[in-house]
Amino acid sequence: MSTLPIFHRFPHATFSSFFLSLSQVGSSKTSVAFLNAFKSIPTSEDIIARIGLWWQLIRAVVLVPVFKFLVVLCLVMSVMFFVEVMYMGIVVLYVKLFKRKPEKIYKWEPMEDDVECGSASYPMVLVQIPMYNEKEVCEQSIAAACKISWPSNRIMIQVLDDSTDPASKELVKRECARWSKEGVNITFEIRDNRNGYKAGALREGMKHSYVKQCDYVAIFDADFQPDPDFLHRTVPFLIHNPKLALVQGRWEFVNAGQCMMTRLQEMSLSYHFTIEQQVGSSTFAFFGFNGTAGVWRISALNESGGWNDQTTVEDMDLAVRATLRGWKFLYIDDLKVKSELPCSFKALRNQQHRWTCGPANLFRKMAVQIIRSENVSLWKKWYMLYSFFFMRKIVAHILTFCFYCVILPATVLFPEVTVPKWAAFYLPSLITLLIAIGRLRSIHLLAFWVLFENAMSLLRAKALVMGLLETGRVQEWVVTEKLGDTLKTKLIPQVPNVKFRERVYLLELLVGVYLLFCGIYDIVYGKNTLYVYLLFHSKRWFPIRTGSKPVCLAMTRVETSGGDQEEKVVIVGAGIGGLTTAVSLHRLGIRSVVLEQAESLRTGGTSLTLFKNGWRVLDAISVGPQLRTQFLEIEGMVVKKEDGRELRSFKFKDEDQSQEVRAVERRVLLETLASQLPPQTIRFSSKLESIQSNANGDTLLQLGDGTRLLAKIVIGCDGTRSKVATWMGFSEPKYVGHCAFRGLGFFPNGQPFQNKVNYIYGKGLRAGYVPVSATKVYWFICFNRPSLGPKITDPAILKKQAKELVSTWPEDLQNLIDLTPDETISRTPLVDRWLWPGIAPPASKGRVVLVGDAWHPMTPNLGQGACCALEDSVVLANKLASAINGGTESIEEAMESYGSERWSRASPLTVRANLVGALLQWENPLVCSIRNNIVIPKLLRLGPMLEHTNFECEPLFVSK
């Protein structure tokens, strides 16, 4: 008897009887009827039984048939994929057995100097190196490109730097200048924006006039290091084979053995190069350009339409369009170029998302063009659409996730759904063994590789859907994080300070729970041993996805050698906080070493305002009197509207007789502090590369030049992007939503302003200026900007943008901008970091401690950033001196005491500065009107606003 009629009847009968009983409540026998009505309500046992009946019906009618259909579909895809892998294996075997090397397929002759023409017989080659905030690897990649063996007058190195990080951009610029002085033909090119990302940078690079004389272009990403003979091995193929558009080399990974994750990545990529790329090249079919380690014929690149940013795989896009034009490609398997694999799981996720989403999106956009193309054979069209795109870029990802992570585990819950052994075991085993051919030295890791690939399958499946449907993060481009020299342990936080929701990937976690449930269910109720696979499989979804092991390191233990330099106190960073700390310790008789990665003091920048708390610190370290003679004392402040009308004015002495305010040039302050230190205290060109603590509590610092310092105490004063803070687990400072133009106007005949701070408030825009000395005036313009935007360093553009913002404001401000020397103008984003109690790490870790912006970066709205750094320095110096000289506290306890004391002051100031800035940057006309007509003229009091400048500085006892 069918269960369907029962399914339709039982809810009707149940609720009919219940409502019929309720209708009897109004009769003469009300109480009896009401009781009967409740007796007719189904019991819990009835409900459970009926739910079970529903489940059995849905299971039999819907779920089982659906899963059986999906199994058949996956079996078909498995066979298709197996045939594809077998085909590629046969082609590679044929190439190996018959030694079908590229030199036998294409004409190739070595390059030699012509007796009459000399180097003129060599074609002109352009080498492009696109970069984006990759300071860890830029030096080695530029050096490798500059060392390529090719006549110096026939090669042009073009560094395309889209960096938004000023330090990265400056480092790249300096490296280019260094090689230019050595006679290398190298150019440093930047853009005003990042439109098109890498494709946009390469496209803009091809527009320069000097590119017109070039015949070929070699492209290397920022972490690639070609051997000197790279061009000698590739360019001859292009010279002697006019239909050849591209010669592609193979990636070799310098950090492949760094950890398990990099070993498994190497296995996948080795299969891609050894099998997939070689098959495409050897069969005269098609293979995708890898975006780097290749040489293009410029005429072919231009004929194909140049670089296009319609997808995030601009390299594959160009290869498809060139193929449709009839061009051929060559892959050389033994032409290896050193590169780097992602070492963090986040970087790997971003990379895999782009590598999966991009090809799927390109397939969606180019499939019709491939079909309609008249310049390629039917065989090549079939290969591109079926083998390259459909099987490798779509079916492979669907099959891995749907079959091995969803359907196969579901057979435990649905015994009616069976998967043949050949499909569940034999076929995938053969496919895995064939893939292992790409890297035989890692064949013992096959089991881990299978689990790793399955654990990555959901990410790829999601990316695939986004690409095919062209939705979500389809255009997301995240540059893969590089770590540089992988022979050294890099500066990576031991406990990443990342929000919990950012570390846990919910969908992957649910898949892990599903696999775990299926494995346990199979143990309890199953009749096979699939639980062995399921339990091991589920385990791989938890530690990876929750982020408990986000980074792999080459070394996990500090090893010291006799060559390590031992130092008692090492200060990282020669900024205001670092130098003040060093001077304070020096006054207390404690020697320190200051590490500064720049070649000299960073005297760039403009000015900073110091209130009485800052001057008390400077007096305590005996530099206050020297500085006072150089800078004007500010008497008060004036607040104006954007039309120049005065809203309110104050005098500082009227509010607080002890108040002292002066604007100080940053350059002069740093030079004055440095002059108080013994010679050789500051070590320039000392870039910190890695930091680790050993069992004794000492800290090993690895510098960029190979020097190793073993320090008893490390003080991190290296600014908002502190590497020491990163190692301690602090998050990156957050952008607060507005930027600031800053400059230092210079009046050679004397500046005309009164000694007052002038503030001008507009709608979402504010500006100010303050006299610094008799000839200099500091000014700023703060404006709202939702995102950071491109980094701009051209002074002319900066001045133009600044003047456009305040074009209708008082002329004094316009004149100040015009009189600002180019080297003093800048535009910077404002950032801060809130030190949430119980969430943010403490200021110290062992015998490593932070000072100033490295610990508590704050916005400049209260003028307390530099003052707080100065306060930190003297408080820490006093506590450390007491501990070092035999006080009651240990060094660790002294640092903890410093952190506790300073947190109660720095944290509220950080929050207050942020809120003040947010209020002043309001754009709402009504709010601005209330501010200008009520709050400032009637309610504002200067006294409470300056209470934060009250700081009692403990005296330092100068050593003799």
PDB file of N, CA and C in Angstrom, residues 843-894:
ATOM      1  N   ALA A 843      51.272  45.598  26.392  1.00  0.00           N
ATOM      2  CA  ALA A 843      52.365  46.386  25.810  1.00  0.00           C
ATOM      3  C   ALA A 843      53.673  45.636  25.802  1.00  0.00           C
ATOM      4  N   SER A 844      53.800  44.602  26.600  1.00  0.00           N
ATOM      5  CA  SER A 844      55.064  43.857  26.661  1.00  0.00           C
ATOM      6  C   SER A 844      54.807  42.368  26.536  1.00  0.00           C
ATOM      7  N   LYS A 845      55.841  41.699  26.079  1.00  0.00           N
ATOM      8  CA  LYS A 845      55.804  40.242  25.946  1.00  0.00           C
ATOM      9  C   LYS A 845      57.201  39.735  26.285  1.00  0.00           C
ATOM     10  N   GLY A 846      57.322  39.101  27.449  1.00  0.00           N
ATOM     11  CA  GLY A 846      58.649  38.734  27.910  1.00  0.00           C
ATOM     12  C   GLY A 846      59.440  39.987  28.203  1.00  0.00           C
ATOM     13  N   ARG A 847      60.569  40.134  27.538  1.00  0.00           N
ATOM     14  CA  ARG A 847      61.389  41.336  27.695  1.00  0.00           C
ATOM     15  C   ARG A 847      61.382  42.174  26.412  1.00  0.00           C
ATOM     16  N   VAL A 848      60.252  42.144  25.719  1.00  0.00           N
ATOM     17  CA  VAL A 848      60.033  42.982  24.530  1.00  0.00           C
ATOM     18  C   VAL A 848      58.854  43.905  24.835  1.00  0.00           C
ATOM     19  N   VAL A 849      59.022  45.208  24.575  1.00  0.00           N
ATOM     20  CA  VAL A 849      58.005  46.183  24.946  1.00  0.00           C
ATOM     21  C   VAL A 849      57.855  47.214  23.836  1.00  0.00           C
ATOM     22  N   LEU A 850      56.690  47.855  23.780  1.00  0.00           N
ATOM     23  CA  LEU A 850      56.404  48.831  22.733  1.00  0.00           C
ATOM     24  C   LEU A 850      56.285  50.234  23.311  1.00  0.00           C
ATOM     25  N   VAL A 851      56.589  51.228  22.465  1.00  0.00           N
ATOM     26  CA  VAL A 851      56.529  52.639  22.842  1.00  0.00           C
ATOM     27  C   VAL A 851      55.893  53.428  21.710  1.00  0.00           C
ATOM     28  N   GLY A 852      55.069  54.410  22.043  1.00  0.00           N
ATOM     29  CA  GLY A 852      54.545  55.349  21.062  1.00  0.00           C
ATOM     30  C   GLY A 852      53.618  54.732  20.043  1.00  0.00           C
ATOM     31  N   ASP A 853      53.747  55.183  18.773  1.00  0.00           N
ATOM     32  CA  ASP A 853      52.853  54.729  17.710  1.00  0.00           C
ATOM     33  C   ASP A 853      52.936  53.231  17.456  1.00  0.00           C
ATOM     34  N   ALA A 854      54.035  52.618  17.809  1.00  0.00           N
ATOM     35  CA  ALA A 854      54.124  51.168  17.646  1.00  0.00           C
ATOM     36  C   ALA A 854      53.091  50.462  18.510  1.00  0.00           C
ATOM     37  N   TRP A 855      52.737  51.074  19.634  1.00  0.00           N
ATOM     38  CA  TRP A 855      51.761  50.486  20.556  1.00  0.00           C
ATOM     39  C   TRP A 855      50.373  51.100  20.390  1.00  0.00           C
ATOM     40  N   HIS A 856      50.282  52.427  20.441  1.00  0.00           N
ATOM     41  CA  HIS A 856      48.975  53.084  20.435  1.00  0.00           C
ATOM     42  C   HIS A 856      48.926  54.202  19.390  1.00  0.00           C
ATOM     43  N   PRO A 857      48.960  53.894  18.107  1.00  0.00           N
ATOM     44  CA  PRO A 857      48.824  54.953  17.101  1.00  0.00           C
ATOM     45  C   PRO A 857      47.488  55.670  17.276  1.00  0.00           C
ATOM     46  N   MET A 858      47.508  56.990  17.182  1.00  0.00           N
ATOM     47  CA  MET A 858      46.284  57.766  17.356  1.00  0.00           C
ATOM     48  C   MET A 858      46.224  58.864  16.313  1.00  0.00           C
ATOM     49  N   THR A 859      45.032  59.339  16.058  1.00  0.00           N
ATOM     50  CA  THR A 859      44.864  60.436  15.108  1.00  0.00           C
ATOM     51  C   THR A 859      45.362  61.738  15.729  1.00  0.00           C
ATOM     52  N   PRO A 860      45.710  62.748  14.909  1.00  0.00           N
ATOM     53  CA  PRO A 860      46.332  63.973  15.441  1.00  0.00           C
ATOM     54  C   PRO A 860      45.332  65.017  15.923  1.00  0.00           C
ATOM     55  N   ASN A 861      44.085  64.625  16.149  1.00  0.00           N
ATOM     56  CA  ASN A 861      43.047  65.618  16.448  1.00  0.00           C
ATOM     57  C   ASN A 861      43.236  66.306  17.792  1.00  0.00           C
ATOM     58  N   LEU A 862      43.957  65.704  18.721  1.00  0.00           N
ATOM     59  CA  LEU A 862      44.242  66.343  20.013  1.00  0.00           C
ATOM     60  C   LEU A 862      45.685  66.829  20.103  1.00  0.00           C
ATOM     61  N   GLY A 863      46.475  66.558  19.081  1.00  0.00           N
ATOM     62  CA  GLY A 863      47.880  66.960  19.106  1.00  0.00           C
ATOM     63  C   GLY A 863      48.687  66.223  20.154  1.00  0.00           C
ATOM     64  N   GLN A 864      48.324  64.944  20.405  1.00  0.00           N
ATOM     65  CA  GLN A 864      48.958  64.216  21.502  1.00  0.00           C
ATOM     66  C   GLN A 864      49.763  62.989  21.064  1.00  0.00           C
ATOM     67  N   GLY A 865      49.874  62.742  19.775  1.00  0.00           N
ATOM     68  CA  GLY A 865      50.631  61.574  19.319  1.00  0.00           C
ATOM     69  C   GLY A 865      52.083  61.627  19.757  1.00  0.00           C
ATOM     70  N   ALA A 866      52.759  62.721  19.425  1.00  0.00           N
ATOM     71  CA  ALA A 866      54.171  62.869  19.794  1.00  0.00           C
ATOM     72  C   ALA A 866      54.326  63.033  21.302  1.00  0.00           C
ATOM     73  N   CYS A 867      53.406  63.786  21.928  1.00  0.00           N
ATOM     74  CA  CYS A 867      53.497  63.996  23.379  1.00  0.00           C
ATOM     75  C   CYS A 867      53.392  62.681  24.135  1.00  0.00           C
ATOM     76  N   CYS A 868      52.486  61.808  23.700  1.00  0.00           N
ATOM     77  CA  CYS A 868      52.338  60.505  24.365  1.00  0.00           C
ATOM     78  C   CYS A 868      53.578  59.638  24.174  1.00  0.00           C
ATOM     79  N   ALA A 869      54.175  59.706  22.995  1.00  0.00           N
ATOM     80  CA  ALA A 869      55.410  58.952  22.764  1.00  0.00           C
ATOM     81  C   ALA A 869      56.519  59.441  23.688  1.00  0.00           C
ATOM     82  N   LEU A 870      56.606  60.760  23.881  1.00  0.00           N
ATOM     83  CA  LEU A 870      57.605  61.310  24.793  1.00  0.00           C
ATOM     84  C   LEU A 870      57.343  60.848  26.230  1.00  0.00           C
ATOM     85  N   GLU A 871      56.075  60.876  26.636  1.00  0.00           N
ATOM     86  CA  GLU A 871      55.726  60.412  27.984  1.00  0.00           C
ATOM     87  C   GLU A 871      56.101  58.935  28.164  1.00  0.00           C
ATOM     88  N   ASP A 872      55.728  58.101  27.164  1.00  0.00           N
ATOM     89  CA  ASP A 872      56.064  56.673  27.228  1.00  0.00           C
ATOM     90  C   ASP A 872      57.555  56.480  27.497  1.00  0.00           C
ATOM     91  N   SER A 873      58.364  57.259  26.800  1.00  0.00           N
ATOM     92  CA  SER A 873      59.813  57.054  26.840  1.00  0.00           C
ATOM     93  C   SER A 873      60.379  57.249  28.239  1.00  0.00           C
ATOM     94  N   VAL A 874      59.992  58.356  28.902  1.00  0.00           N
ATOM     95  CA  VAL A 874      60.583  58.619  30.221  1.00  0.00           C
ATOM     96  C   VAL A 874      60.024  57.674  31.279  1.00  0.00           C
ATOM     97  N   VAL A 875      58.735  57.320  31.162  1.00  0.00           N
ATOM     98  CA  VAL A 875      58.155  56.379  32.133  1.00  0.00           C
ATOM     99  C   VAL A 875      58.835  55.026  32.024  1.00  0.00           C
ATOM    100  N   LEU A 876      58.998  54.540  30.790  1.00  0.00           N
ATOM    101  CA  LEU A 876      59.643  53.240  30.587  1.00  0.00           C
ATOM    102  C   LEU A 876      61.094  53.279  31.033  1.00  0.00           C
ATOM    103  N   ALA A 877      61.813  54.354  30.692  1.00  0.00           N
ATOM    104  CA  ALA A 877      63.231  54.445  31.060  1.00  0.00           C
ATOM    105  C   ALA A 877      63.406  54.412  32.570  1.00  0.00           C
ATOM    106  N   ASN A 878      62.587  55.130  33.290  1.00  0.00           N
ATOM    107  CA  ASN A 878      62.683  55.126  34.750  1.00  0.00           C
ATOM    108  C   ASN A 878      62.438  53.733  35.325  1.00  0.00           C
ATOM    109  N   LYS A 879      61.423  53.049  34.831  1.00  0.00           N
ATOM    110  CA  LYS A 879      61.089  51.726  35.369  1.00  0.00           C
ATOM    111  C   LYS A 879      62.162  50.695  35.002  1.00  0.00           C
ATOM    112  N   LEU A 880      62.673  50.756  33.774  1.00  0.00           N
ATOM    113  CA  LEU A 880      63.719  49.812  33.376  1.00  0.00           C
ATOM    114  C   LEU A 880      65.003  50.057  34.158  1.00  0.00           C
ATOM    115  N   ALA A 881      65.357  51.319  34.354  1.00  0.00           N
ATOM    116  CA  ALA A 881      66.580  51.639  35.094  1.00  0.00           C
ATOM    117  C   ALA A 881      66.504  51.107  36.512  1.00  0.00           C
ATOM    118  N   SER A 882      65.348  51.237  37.128  1.00  0.00           N
ATOM    119  CA  SER A 882      65.172  50.718  38.484  1.00  0.00           C
ATOM    120  C   SER A 882      65.337  49.208  38.518  1.00  0.00           C
ATOM    121  N   ALA A 883      64.742  48.517  37.551  1.00  0.00           N
ATOM    122  CA  ALA A 883      64.839  47.056  37.519  1.00  0.00           C
ATOM    123  C   ALA A 883      66.257  46.593  37.207  1.00  0.00           C
ATOM    124  N   ILE A 884      66.920  47.257  36.265  1.00  0.00           N
ATOM    125  CA  ILE A 884      68.275  46.860  35.876  1.00  0.00           C
ATOM    126  C   ILE A 884      69.270  47.096  37.011  1.00  0.00           C
ATOM    127  N   ASN A 885      69.056  48.161  37.760  1.00  0.00           N
ATOM    128  CA  ASN A 885      69.988  48.526  38.823  1.00  0.00           C
ATOM    129  C   ASN A 885      69.651  47.883  40.158  1.00  0.00           C
ATOM    130  N   GLY A 886      68.889  46.802  40.137  1.00  0.00           N
ATOM    131  CA  GLY A 886      68.659  46.035  41.360  1.00  0.00           C
ATOM    132  C   GLY A 886      67.454  46.440  42.156  1.00  0.00           C
ATOM    133  N   GLY A 887      66.428  47.005  41.503  1.00  0.00           N
ATOM    134  CA  GLY A 887      65.211  47.373  42.209  1.00  0.00           C
ATOM    135  C   GLY A 887      64.398  46.158  42.608  1.00  0.00           C
ATOM    136  N   THR A 888      63.263  46.409  43.196  1.00  0.00           N
ATOM    137  CA  THR A 888      62.426  45.300  43.687  1.00  0.00           C
ATOM    138  C   THR A 888      61.745  44.554  42.557  1.00  0.00           C
ATOM    139  N   GLU A 889      61.543  45.200  41.402  1.00  0.00           N
ATOM    140  CA  GLU A 889      60.853  44.565  40.277  1.00  0.00           C
ATOM    141  C   GLU A 889      61.856  43.951  39.308  1.00  0.00           C
ATOM    142  N   SER A 890      61.451  42.853  38.691  1.00  0.00           N
ATOM    143  CA  SER A 890      62.237  42.292  37.589  1.00  0.00           C
ATOM    144  C   SER A 890      61.986  43.125  36.336  1.00  0.00           C
ATOM    145  N   ILE A 891      62.752  42.862  35.290  1.00  0.00           N
ATOM    146  CA  ILE A 891      62.567  43.599  34.038  1.00  0.00           C
ATOM    147  C   ILE A 891      61.176  43.341  33.480  1.00  0.00           C
ATOM    148  N   GLU A 892      60.733  42.080  33.517  1.00  0.00           N
ATOM    149  CA  GLU A 892      59.405  41.748  33.016  1.00  0.00           C
ATOM    150  C   GLU A 892      58.322  42.471  33.810  1.00  0.00           C
ATOM    151  N   GLU A 893      58.479  42.497  35.135  1.00  0.00           N
ATOM    152  CA  GLU A 893      57.494  43.186  35.973  1.00  0.00           C
ATOM    153  C   GLU A 893      57.509  44.688  35.733  1.00  0.00           C
ATOM    154  N   ALA A 894      58.685  45.234  35.506  1.00  0.00           N
ATOM    155  CA  ALA A 894      58.784  46.664  35.211  1.00  0.00           C
ATOM    156  C   ALA A 894      58.055  47.002  33.917  1.00  0.00           C
TER     157      ALA A 894
END
